[in-house]
Amino acid sequence: MSIDKDTARKVAHLARIRVEEDDLPALADEFNTILALIEDMNEVNVDGVEPMTSVTPQRLKRREDVVTEGDQADRILSNAPDAREGFFAVPKVVE
């Protein structure tokens, strides 16, 4: 897969970053370098390799799953800049 100048412009637009027109070829080259690295990594044989969640083997400490100090909705919502009908009110982000 190769990224051209138009694709680099589209990615920059989607990422909401301003890239000057004369910087687009360099950005496309950087994207192509990253994609080449990913293609190289895809060629590595990982058969029989266990997935890792941490560099060092460890188990998370477990605790009882109990409700503590519940029934505080009013107190919690008092910190909200905008609360309606027992919920946090947030601005619409999807059109």
PDB file of N, CA and C in Angstrom:
ATOM      1  N   MET A   1       0.851  -1.178   0.000  1.00  0.00           N
ATOM      2  CA  MET A   1       0.000   0.000   0.000  1.00  0.00           C
ATOM      3  C   MET A   1       0.890   1.232   0.000  1.00  0.00           C
ATOM      4  N   SER A   2       0.517   2.187  -0.816  1.00  0.00           N
ATOM      5  CA  SER A   2       1.303   3.403  -0.910  1.00  0.00           C
ATOM      6  C   SER A   2       0.393   4.608  -0.689  1.00  0.00           C
ATOM      7  N   ILE A   3       0.899   5.537   0.078  1.00  0.00           N
ATOM      8  CA  ILE A   3       0.153   6.755   0.383  1.00  0.00           C
ATOM      9  C   ILE A   3       0.637   7.866  -0.545  1.00  0.00           C
ATOM     10  N   ASP A   4      -0.292   8.474  -1.265  1.00  0.00           N
ATOM     11  CA  ASP A   4       0.071   9.601  -2.117  1.00  0.00           C
ATOM     12  C   ASP A   4      -0.267  10.918  -1.406  1.00  0.00           C
ATOM     13  N   LYS A   5       0.015  12.006  -2.095  1.00  0.00           N
ATOM     14  CA  LYS A   5      -0.179  13.330  -1.510  1.00  0.00           C
ATOM     15  C   LYS A   5      -1.652  13.586  -1.164  1.00  0.00           C
ATOM     16  N   ASP A   6      -2.567  13.142  -2.025  1.00  0.00           N
ATOM     17  CA  ASP A   6      -3.991  13.355  -1.774  1.00  0.00           C
ATOM     18  C   ASP A   6      -4.466  12.586  -0.543  1.00  0.00           C
ATOM     19  N   THR A   7      -3.972  11.367  -0.385  1.00  0.00           N
ATOM     20  CA  THR A   7      -4.346  10.569   0.790  1.00  0.00           C
ATOM     21  C   THR A   7      -3.775  11.197   2.053  1.00  0.00           C
ATOM     22  N   ALA A   8      -2.541  11.688   1.983  1.00  0.00           N
ATOM     23  CA  ALA A   8      -1.937  12.364   3.137  1.00  0.00           C
ATOM     24  C   ALA A   8      -2.759  13.602   3.512  1.00  0.00           C
ATOM     25  N   ARG A   9      -3.250  14.335   2.518  1.00  0.00           N
ATOM     26  CA  ARG A   9      -4.085  15.508   2.780  1.00  0.00           C
ATOM     27  C   ARG A   9      -5.368  15.081   3.490  1.00  0.00           C
ATOM     28  N   LYS A  10      -5.981  13.986   3.026  1.00  0.00           N
ATOM     29  CA  LYS A  10      -7.228  13.507   3.623  1.00  0.00           C
ATOM     30  C   LYS A  10      -7.003  13.050   5.069  1.00  0.00           C
ATOM     31  N   VAL A  11      -5.903  12.328   5.321  1.00  0.00           N
ATOM     32  CA  VAL A  11      -5.597  11.875   6.682  1.00  0.00           C
ATOM     33  C   VAL A  11      -5.373  13.076   7.597  1.00  0.00           C
ATOM     34  N   ALA A  12      -4.665  14.061   7.110  1.00  0.00           N
ATOM     35  CA  ALA A  12      -4.428  15.268   7.918  1.00  0.00           C
ATOM     36  C   ALA A  12      -5.746  15.968   8.227  1.00  0.00           C
ATOM     37  N   HIS A  13      -6.642  16.018   7.253  1.00  0.00           N
ATOM     38  CA  HIS A  13      -7.952  16.639   7.481  1.00  0.00           C
ATOM     39  C   HIS A  13      -8.737  15.859   8.526  1.00  0.00           C
ATOM     40  N   LEU A  14      -8.746  14.517   8.406  1.00  0.00           N
ATOM     41  CA  LEU A  14      -9.478  13.688   9.366  1.00  0.00           C
ATOM     42  C   LEU A  14      -8.895  13.804  10.770  1.00  0.00           C
ATOM     43  N   ALA A  15      -7.577  13.984  10.859  1.00  0.00           N
ATOM     44  CA  ALA A  15      -6.913  14.122  12.158  1.00  0.00           C
ATOM     45  C   ALA A  15      -6.990  15.555  12.679  1.00  0.00           C
ATOM     46  N   ARG A  16      -7.588  16.423  11.895  1.00  0.00           N
ATOM     47  CA  ARG A  16      -7.748  17.827  12.275  1.00  0.00           C
ATOM     48  C   ARG A  16      -6.402  18.510  12.538  1.00  0.00           C
ATOM     49  N   ILE A  17      -5.424  18.192  11.669  1.00  0.00           N
ATOM     50  CA  ILE A  17      -4.140  18.886  11.761  1.00  0.00           C
ATOM     51  C   ILE A  17      -3.914  19.660  10.461  1.00  0.00           C
ATOM     52  N   ARG A  18      -3.376  20.848  10.603  1.00  0.00           N
ATOM     53  CA  ARG A  18      -3.118  21.678   9.429  1.00  0.00           C
ATOM     54  C   ARG A  18      -1.734  21.320   8.894  1.00  0.00           C
ATOM     55  N   VAL A  19      -1.697  20.957   7.627  1.00  0.00           N
ATOM     56  CA  VAL A  19      -0.437  20.649   6.963  1.00  0.00           C
ATOM     57  C   VAL A  19      -0.376  21.512   5.715  1.00  0.00           C
ATOM     58  N   GLU A  20       0.691  22.267   5.583  1.00  0.00           N
ATOM     59  CA  GLU A  20       0.860  23.122   4.404  1.00  0.00           C
ATOM     60  C   GLU A  20       1.024  22.256   3.163  1.00  0.00           C
ATOM     61  N   GLU A  21       0.606  22.785   2.029  1.00  0.00           N
ATOM     62  CA  GLU A  21       0.624  22.030   0.773  1.00  0.00           C
ATOM     63  C   GLU A  21       2.021  21.513   0.433  1.00  0.00           C
ATOM     64  N   ASP A  22       3.056  22.328   0.683  1.00  0.00           N
ATOM     65  CA  ASP A  22       4.415  21.894   0.346  1.00  0.00           C
ATOM     66  C   ASP A  22       4.967  20.864   1.330  1.00  0.00           C
ATOM     67  N   ASP A  23       4.289  20.638   2.472  1.00  0.00           N
ATOM     68  CA  ASP A  23       4.719  19.628   3.433  1.00  0.00           C
ATOM     69  C   ASP A  23       4.034  18.273   3.203  1.00  0.00           C
ATOM     70  N   LEU A  24       3.051  18.229   2.316  1.00  0.00           N
ATOM     71  CA  LEU A  24       2.312  16.980   2.088  1.00  0.00           C
ATOM     72  C   LEU A  24       3.183  15.845   1.530  1.00  0.00           C
ATOM     73  N   PRO A  25       4.104  16.099   0.585  1.00  0.00           N
ATOM     74  CA  PRO A  25       4.941  14.985   0.114  1.00  0.00           C
ATOM     75  C   PRO A  25       5.784  14.362   1.238  1.00  0.00           C
ATOM     76  N   ALA A  26       6.303  15.184   2.127  1.00  0.00           N
ATOM     77  CA  ALA A  26       7.096  14.649   3.240  1.00  0.00           C
ATOM     78  C   ALA A  26       6.209  13.841   4.185  1.00  0.00           C
ATOM     79  N   LEU A  27       4.983  14.304   4.420  1.00  0.00           N
ATOM     80  CA  LEU A  27       4.053  13.566   5.270  1.00  0.00           C
ATOM     81  C   LEU A  27       3.700  12.229   4.624  1.00  0.00           C
ATOM     82  N   ALA A  28       3.461  12.229   3.322  1.00  0.00           N
ATOM     83  CA  ALA A  28       3.166  10.975   2.613  1.00  0.00           C
ATOM     84  C   ALA A  28       4.343  10.016   2.727  1.00  0.00           C
ATOM     85  N   ASP A  29       5.570  10.517   2.621  1.00  0.00           N
ATOM     86  CA  ASP A  29       6.754   9.660   2.779  1.00  0.00           C
ATOM     87  C   ASP A  29       6.829   9.074   4.178  1.00  0.00           C
ATOM     88  N   GLU A  30       6.497   9.863   5.195  1.00  0.00           N
ATOM     89  CA  GLU A  30       6.505   9.347   6.568  1.00  0.00           C
ATOM     90  C   GLU A  30       5.461   8.250   6.739  1.00  0.00           C
ATOM     91  N   PHE A  31       4.272   8.474   6.189  1.00  0.00           N
ATOM     92  CA  PHE A  31       3.235   7.439   6.254  1.00  0.00           C
ATOM     93  C   PHE A  31       3.703   6.162   5.561  1.00  0.00           C
ATOM     94  N   ASN A  32       4.345   6.301   4.408  1.00  0.00           N
ATOM     95  CA  ASN A  32       4.832   5.126   3.686  1.00  0.00           C
ATOM     96  C   ASN A  32       5.914   4.394   4.462  1.00  0.00           C
ATOM     97  N   THR A  33       6.762   5.131   5.175  1.00  0.00           N
ATOM     98  CA  THR A  33       7.789   4.504   6.017  1.00  0.00           C
ATOM     99  C   THR A  33       7.139   3.708   7.138  1.00  0.00           C
ATOM    100  N   ILE A  34       6.125   4.273   7.761  1.00  0.00           N
ATOM    101  CA  ILE A  34       5.412   3.582   8.839  1.00  0.00           C
ATOM    102  C   ILE A  34       4.731   2.328   8.310  1.00  0.00           C
ATOM    103  N   LEU A  35       4.072   2.448   7.158  1.00  0.00           N
ATOM    104  CA  LEU A  35       3.400   1.285   6.578  1.00  0.00           C
ATOM    105  C   LEU A  35       4.389   0.192   6.190  1.00  0.00           C
ATOM    106  N   ALA A  36       5.565   0.576   5.702  1.00  0.00           N
ATOM    107  CA  ALA A  36       6.594  -0.413   5.368  1.00  0.00           C
ATOM    108  C   ALA A  36       7.054  -1.147   6.623  1.00  0.00           C
ATOM    109  N   LEU A  37       7.206  -0.436   7.721  1.00  0.00           N
ATOM    110  CA  LEU A  37       7.595  -1.065   8.979  1.00  0.00           C
ATOM    111  C   LEU A  37       6.522  -2.054   9.430  1.00  0.00           C
ATOM    112  N   ILE A  38       5.264  -1.670   9.302  1.00  0.00           N
ATOM    113  CA  ILE A  38       4.170  -2.567   9.685  1.00  0.00           C
ATOM    114  C   ILE A  38       4.172  -3.812   8.809  1.00  0.00           C
ATOM    115  N   GLU A  39       4.419  -3.648   7.515  1.00  0.00           N
ATOM    116  CA  GLU A  39       4.485  -4.801   6.617  1.00  0.00           C
ATOM    117  C   GLU A  39       5.627  -5.727   7.021  1.00  0.00           C
ATOM    118  N   ASP A  40       6.778  -5.165   7.407  1.00  0.00           N
ATOM    119  CA  ASP A  40       7.900  -5.988   7.880  1.00  0.00           C
ATOM    120  C   ASP A  40       7.513  -6.748   9.143  1.00  0.00           C
ATOM    121  N   MET A  41       6.798  -6.090  10.052  1.00  0.00           N
ATOM    122  CA  MET A  41       6.396  -6.749  11.293  1.00  0.00           C
ATOM    123  C   MET A  41       5.384  -7.865  11.034  1.00  0.00           C
ATOM    124  N   ASN A  42       4.545  -7.706  10.009  1.00  0.00           N
ATOM    125  CA  ASN A  42       3.568  -8.740   9.676  1.00  0.00           C
ATOM    126  C   ASN A  42       4.226 -10.011   9.152  1.00  0.00           C
ATOM    127  N   GLU A  43       5.460  -9.914   8.684  1.00  0.00           N
ATOM    128  CA  GLU A  43       6.166 -11.084   8.159  1.00  0.00           C
ATOM    129  C   GLU A  43       6.816 -11.925   9.259  1.00  0.00           C
ATOM    130  N   VAL A  44       6.853 -11.419  10.475  1.00  0.00           N
ATOM    131  CA  VAL A  44       7.466 -12.152  11.584  1.00  0.00           C
ATOM    132  C   VAL A  44       6.567 -13.324  11.973  1.00  0.00           C
ATOM    133  N   ASN A  45       7.166 -14.501  12.124  1.00  0.00           N
ATOM    134  CA  ASN A  45       6.428 -15.697  12.515  1.00  0.00           C
ATOM    135  C   ASN A  45       6.194 -15.662  14.029  1.00  0.00           C
ATOM    136  N   VAL A  46       4.939 -15.598  14.431  1.00  0.00           N
ATOM    137  CA  VAL A  46       4.599 -15.543  15.847  1.00  0.00           C
ATOM    138  C   VAL A  46       3.812 -16.781  16.278  1.00  0.00           C
ATOM    139  N   ASP A  47       3.887 -17.841  15.483  1.00  0.00           N
ATOM    140  CA  ASP A  47       3.198 -19.080  15.864  1.00  0.00           C
ATOM    141  C   ASP A  47       3.738 -19.587  17.193  1.00  0.00           C
ATOM    142  N   GLY A  48       2.846 -19.905  18.103  1.00  0.00           N
ATOM    143  CA  GLY A  48       3.232 -20.437  19.396  1.00  0.00           C
ATOM    144  C   GLY A  48       3.659 -19.396  20.412  1.00  0.00           C
ATOM    145  N   VAL A  49       3.575 -18.129  20.066  1.00  0.00           N
ATOM    146  CA  VAL A  49       3.955 -17.061  20.992  1.00  0.00           C
ATOM    147  C   VAL A  49       2.692 -16.621  21.735  1.00  0.00           C
ATOM    148  N   GLU A  50       2.743 -16.692  23.056  1.00  0.00           N
ATOM    149  CA  GLU A  50       1.608 -16.302  23.876  1.00  0.00           C
ATOM    150  C   GLU A  50       1.447 -14.781  23.859  1.00  0.00           C
ATOM    151  N   PRO A  51       0.217 -14.287  23.790  1.00  0.00           N
ATOM    152  CA  PRO A  51       0.001 -12.833  23.877  1.00  0.00           C
ATOM    153  C   PRO A  51       0.448 -12.313  25.240  1.00  0.00           C
ATOM    154  N   MET A  52       0.973 -11.094  25.254  1.00  0.00           N
ATOM    155  CA  MET A  52       1.446 -10.501  26.499  1.00  0.00           C
ATOM    156  C   MET A  52       0.531  -9.375  26.933  1.00  0.00           C
ATOM    157  N   THR A  53       0.306  -9.275  28.215  1.00  0.00           N
ATOM    158  CA  THR A  53      -0.388  -8.116  28.769  1.00  0.00           C
ATOM    159  C   THR A  53       0.574  -7.249  29.559  1.00  0.00           C
ATOM    160  N   SER A  54       1.758  -7.783  29.835  1.00  0.00           N
ATOM    161  CA  SER A  54       2.757  -7.051  30.596  1.00  0.00           C
ATOM    162  C   SER A  54       4.129  -7.632  30.277  1.00  0.00           C
ATOM    163  N   VAL A  55       5.159  -6.834  30.469  1.00  0.00           N
ATOM    164  CA  VAL A  55       6.516  -7.313  30.235  1.00  0.00           C
ATOM    165  C   VAL A  55       6.928  -8.315  31.316  1.00  0.00           C
ATOM    166  N   THR A  56       6.454  -8.095  32.524  1.00  0.00           N
ATOM    167  CA  THR A  56       6.750  -9.002  33.627  1.00  0.00           C
ATOM    168  C   THR A  56       5.486  -9.771  33.991  1.00  0.00           C
ATOM    169  N   PRO A  57       5.631 -11.070  34.247  1.00  0.00           N
ATOM    170  CA  PRO A  57       4.432 -11.837  34.609  1.00  0.00           C
ATOM    171  C   PRO A  57       3.925 -11.409  35.989  1.00  0.00           C
ATOM    172  N   GLN A  58       2.669 -11.091  36.052  1.00  0.00           N
ATOM    173  CA  GLN A  58       2.094 -10.660  37.324  1.00  0.00           C
ATOM    174  C   GLN A  58       0.597 -10.904  37.316  1.00  0.00           C
ATOM    175  N   ARG A  59       0.040 -11.087  38.492  1.00  0.00           N
ATOM    176  CA  ARG A  59      -1.399 -11.204  38.647  1.00  0.00           C
ATOM    177  C   ARG A  59      -1.908  -9.967  39.359  1.00  0.00           C
ATOM    178  N   LEU A  60      -3.024  -9.482  38.898  1.00  0.00           N
ATOM    179  CA  LEU A  60      -3.616  -8.318  39.545  1.00  0.00           C
ATOM    180  C   LEU A  60      -4.222  -8.730  40.876  1.00  0.00           C
ATOM    181  N   LYS A  61      -4.143  -7.829  41.822  1.00  0.00           N
ATOM    182  CA  LYS A  61      -4.752  -8.100  43.118  1.00  0.00           C
ATOM    183  C   LYS A  61      -6.260  -8.113  42.956  1.00  0.00           C
ATOM    184  N   ARG A  62      -6.901  -9.029  43.616  1.00  0.00           N
ATOM    185  CA  ARG A  62      -8.351  -9.149  43.525  1.00  0.00           C
ATOM    186  C   ARG A  62      -8.986  -8.582  44.785  1.00  0.00           C
ATOM    187  N   ARG A  63     -10.187  -8.070  44.629  1.00  0.00           N
ATOM    188  CA  ARG A  63     -10.931  -7.569  45.776  1.00  0.00           C
ATOM    189  C   ARG A  63     -12.384  -7.974  45.603  1.00  0.00           C
ATOM    190  N   GLU A  64     -13.091  -7.939  46.673  1.00  0.00           N
ATOM    191  CA  GLU A  64     -14.515  -8.249  46.627  1.00  0.00           C
ATOM    192  C   GLU A  64     -15.237  -7.203  45.781  1.00  0.00           C
ATOM    193  N   ASP A  65     -16.179  -7.636  45.002  1.00  0.00           N
ATOM    194  CA  ASP A  65     -16.965  -6.726  44.181  1.00  0.00           C
ATOM    195  C   ASP A  65     -18.227  -6.355  44.944  1.00  0.00           C
ATOM    196  N   VAL A  66     -18.097  -5.324  45.779  1.00  0.00           N
ATOM    197  CA  VAL A  66     -19.222  -4.901  46.600  1.00  0.00           C
ATOM    198  C   VAL A  66     -19.462  -3.413  46.385  1.00  0.00           C
ATOM    199  N   VAL A  67     -20.703  -3.014  46.526  1.00  0.00           N
ATOM    200  CA  VAL A  67     -21.062  -1.611  46.415  1.00  0.00           C
ATOM    201  C   VAL A  67     -20.753  -0.934  47.737  1.00  0.00           C
ATOM    202  N   THR A  68     -20.025   0.153  47.671  1.00  0.00           N
ATOM    203  CA  THR A  68     -19.723   0.913  48.884  1.00  0.00           C
ATOM    204  C   THR A  68     -20.187   2.349  48.681  1.00  0.00           C
ATOM    205  N   GLU A  69     -20.738   2.910  49.697  1.00  0.00           N
ATOM    206  CA  GLU A  69     -21.178   4.293  49.683  1.00  0.00           C
ATOM    207  C   GLU A  69     -22.022   4.625  48.458  1.00  0.00           C
ATOM    208  N   GLY A  70     -22.976   3.786  48.143  1.00  0.00           N
ATOM    209  CA  GLY A  70     -23.860   4.051  47.022  1.00  0.00           C
ATOM    210  C   GLY A  70     -24.897   5.093  47.370  1.00  0.00           C
ATOM    211  N   ASP A  71     -25.824   5.278  46.489  1.00  0.00           N
ATOM    212  CA  ASP A  71     -26.922   6.220  46.692  1.00  0.00           C
ATOM    213  C   ASP A  71     -26.442   7.656  46.884  1.00  0.00           C
ATOM    214  N   GLN A  72     -25.459   8.074  46.096  1.00  0.00           N
ATOM    215  CA  GLN A  72     -24.928   9.433  46.208  1.00  0.00           C
ATOM    216  C   GLN A  72     -25.059  10.203  44.906  1.00  0.00           C
ATOM    217  N   ALA A  73     -26.060   9.881  44.108  1.00  0.00           N
ATOM    218  CA  ALA A  73     -26.203  10.517  42.798  1.00  0.00           C
ATOM    219  C   ALA A  73     -26.292  12.037  42.915  1.00  0.00           C
ATOM    220  N   ASP A  74     -27.067  12.527  43.859  1.00  0.00           N
ATOM    221  CA  ASP A  74     -27.206  13.978  44.009  1.00  0.00           C
ATOM    222  C   ASP A  74     -25.876  14.635  44.340  1.00  0.00           C
ATOM    223  N   ARG A  75     -25.122  14.013  45.223  1.00  0.00           N
ATOM    224  CA  ARG A  75     -23.817  14.563  45.621  1.00  0.00           C
ATOM    225  C   ARG A  75     -22.847  14.548  44.434  1.00  0.00           C
ATOM    226  N   ILE A  76     -22.852  13.466  43.682  1.00  0.00           N
ATOM    227  CA  ILE A  76     -21.945  13.361  42.532  1.00  0.00           C
ATOM    228  C   ILE A  76     -22.335  14.366  41.452  1.00  0.00           C
ATOM    229  N   LEU A  77     -23.635  14.454  41.162  1.00  0.00           N
ATOM    230  CA  LEU A  77     -24.089  15.371  40.123  1.00  0.00           C
ATOM    231  C   LEU A  77     -23.934  16.834  40.507  1.00  0.00           C
ATOM    232  N   SER A  78     -23.737  17.119  41.785  1.00  0.00           N
ATOM    233  CA  SER A  78     -23.529  18.512  42.193  1.00  0.00           C
ATOM    234  C   SER A  78     -22.216  19.056  41.635  1.00  0.00           C
ATOM    235  N   ASN A  79     -21.293  18.179  41.265  1.00  0.00           N
ATOM    236  CA  ASN A  79     -20.014  18.596  40.674  1.00  0.00           C
ATOM    237  C   ASN A  79     -20.118  18.830  39.173  1.00  0.00           C
ATOM    238  N   ALA A  80     -21.194  18.380  38.548  1.00  0.00           N
ATOM    239  CA  ALA A  80     -21.322  18.471  37.097  1.00  0.00           C
ATOM    240  C   ALA A  80     -21.640  19.899  36.668  1.00  0.00           C
ATOM    241  N   PRO A  81     -21.034  20.356  35.589  1.00  0.00           N
ATOM    242  CA  PRO A  81     -21.371  21.684  35.086  1.00  0.00           C
ATOM    243  C   PRO A  81     -22.815  21.748  34.590  1.00  0.00           C
ATOM    244  N   ASP A  82     -23.336  20.596  34.112  1.00  0.00           N
ATOM    245  CA  ASP A  82     -24.712  20.563  33.626  1.00  0.00           C
ATOM    246  C   ASP A  82     -25.278  19.170  33.896  1.00  0.00           C
ATOM    247  N   ALA A  83     -26.289  19.074  34.712  1.00  0.00           N
ATOM    248  CA  ALA A  83     -26.931  17.795  35.024  1.00  0.00           C
ATOM    249  C   ALA A  83     -28.431  17.945  34.810  1.00  0.00           C
ATOM    250  N   ARG A  84     -29.015  16.907  34.182  1.00  0.00           N
ATOM    251  CA  ARG A  84     -30.453  16.940  33.909  1.00  0.00           C
ATOM    252  C   ARG A  84     -31.061  15.574  34.192  1.00  0.00           C
ATOM    253  N   GLU A  85     -32.146  15.582  34.918  1.00  0.00           N
ATOM    254  CA  GLU A  85     -32.922  14.376  35.195  1.00  0.00           C
ATOM    255  C   GLU A  85     -32.067  13.241  35.775  1.00  0.00           C
ATOM    256  N   GLY A  86     -31.103  13.587  36.606  1.00  0.00           N
ATOM    257  CA  GLY A  86     -30.279  12.587  37.263  1.00  0.00           C
ATOM    258  C   GLY A  86     -29.112  12.074  36.442  1.00  0.00           C
ATOM    259  N   PHE A  87     -28.751  12.764  35.340  1.00  0.00           N
ATOM    260  CA  PHE A  87     -27.648  12.349  34.479  1.00  0.00           C
ATOM    261  C   PHE A  87     -26.737  13.533  34.202  1.00  0.00           C
ATOM    262  N   PHE A  88     -25.470  13.236  33.821  1.00  0.00           N
ATOM    263  CA  PHE A  88     -24.577  14.273  33.341  1.00  0.00           C
ATOM    264  C   PHE A  88     -25.073  14.691  31.965  1.00  0.00           C
ATOM    265  N   ALA A  89     -25.151  15.970  31.709  1.00  0.00           N
ATOM    266  CA  ALA A  89     -25.514  16.478  30.386  1.00  0.00           C
ATOM    267  C   ALA A  89     -24.241  16.943  29.688  1.00  0.00           C
ATOM    268  N   VAL A  90     -24.043  16.463  28.468  1.00  0.00           N
ATOM    269  CA  VAL A  90     -22.846  16.803  27.718  1.00  0.00           C
ATOM    270  C   VAL A  90     -23.252  17.351  26.351  1.00  0.00           C
ATOM    271  N   PRO A  91     -22.386  18.136  25.725  1.00  0.00           N
ATOM    272  CA  PRO A  91     -22.709  18.658  24.396  1.00  0.00           C
ATOM    273  C   PRO A  91     -22.807  17.529  23.372  1.00  0.00           C
ATOM    274  N   LYS A  92     -23.640  17.733  22.396  1.00  0.00           N
ATOM    275  CA  LYS A  92     -23.805  16.773  21.311  1.00  0.00           C
ATOM    276  C   LYS A  92     -22.513  16.738  20.489  1.00  0.00           C
ATOM    277  N   VAL A  93     -21.978  15.554  20.244  1.00  0.00           N
ATOM    278  CA  VAL A  93     -20.738  15.444  19.483  1.00  0.00           C
ATOM    279  C   VAL A  93     -20.923  14.697  18.169  1.00  0.00           C
ATOM    280  N   VAL A  94     -22.048  14.014  17.997  1.00  0.00           N
ATOM    281  CA  VAL A  94     -22.313  13.280  16.774  1.00  0.00           C
ATOM    282  C   VAL A  94     -23.521  13.926  16.106  1.00  0.00           C
ATOM    283  N   GLU A  95     -23.367  14.207  14.832  1.00  0.00           N
ATOM    284  CA  GLU A  95     -24.488  14.830  14.112  1.00  0.00           C
ATOM    285  C   GLU A  95     -25.323  13.792  13.423  1.00  0.00           C
TER     286      GLU A  95
END
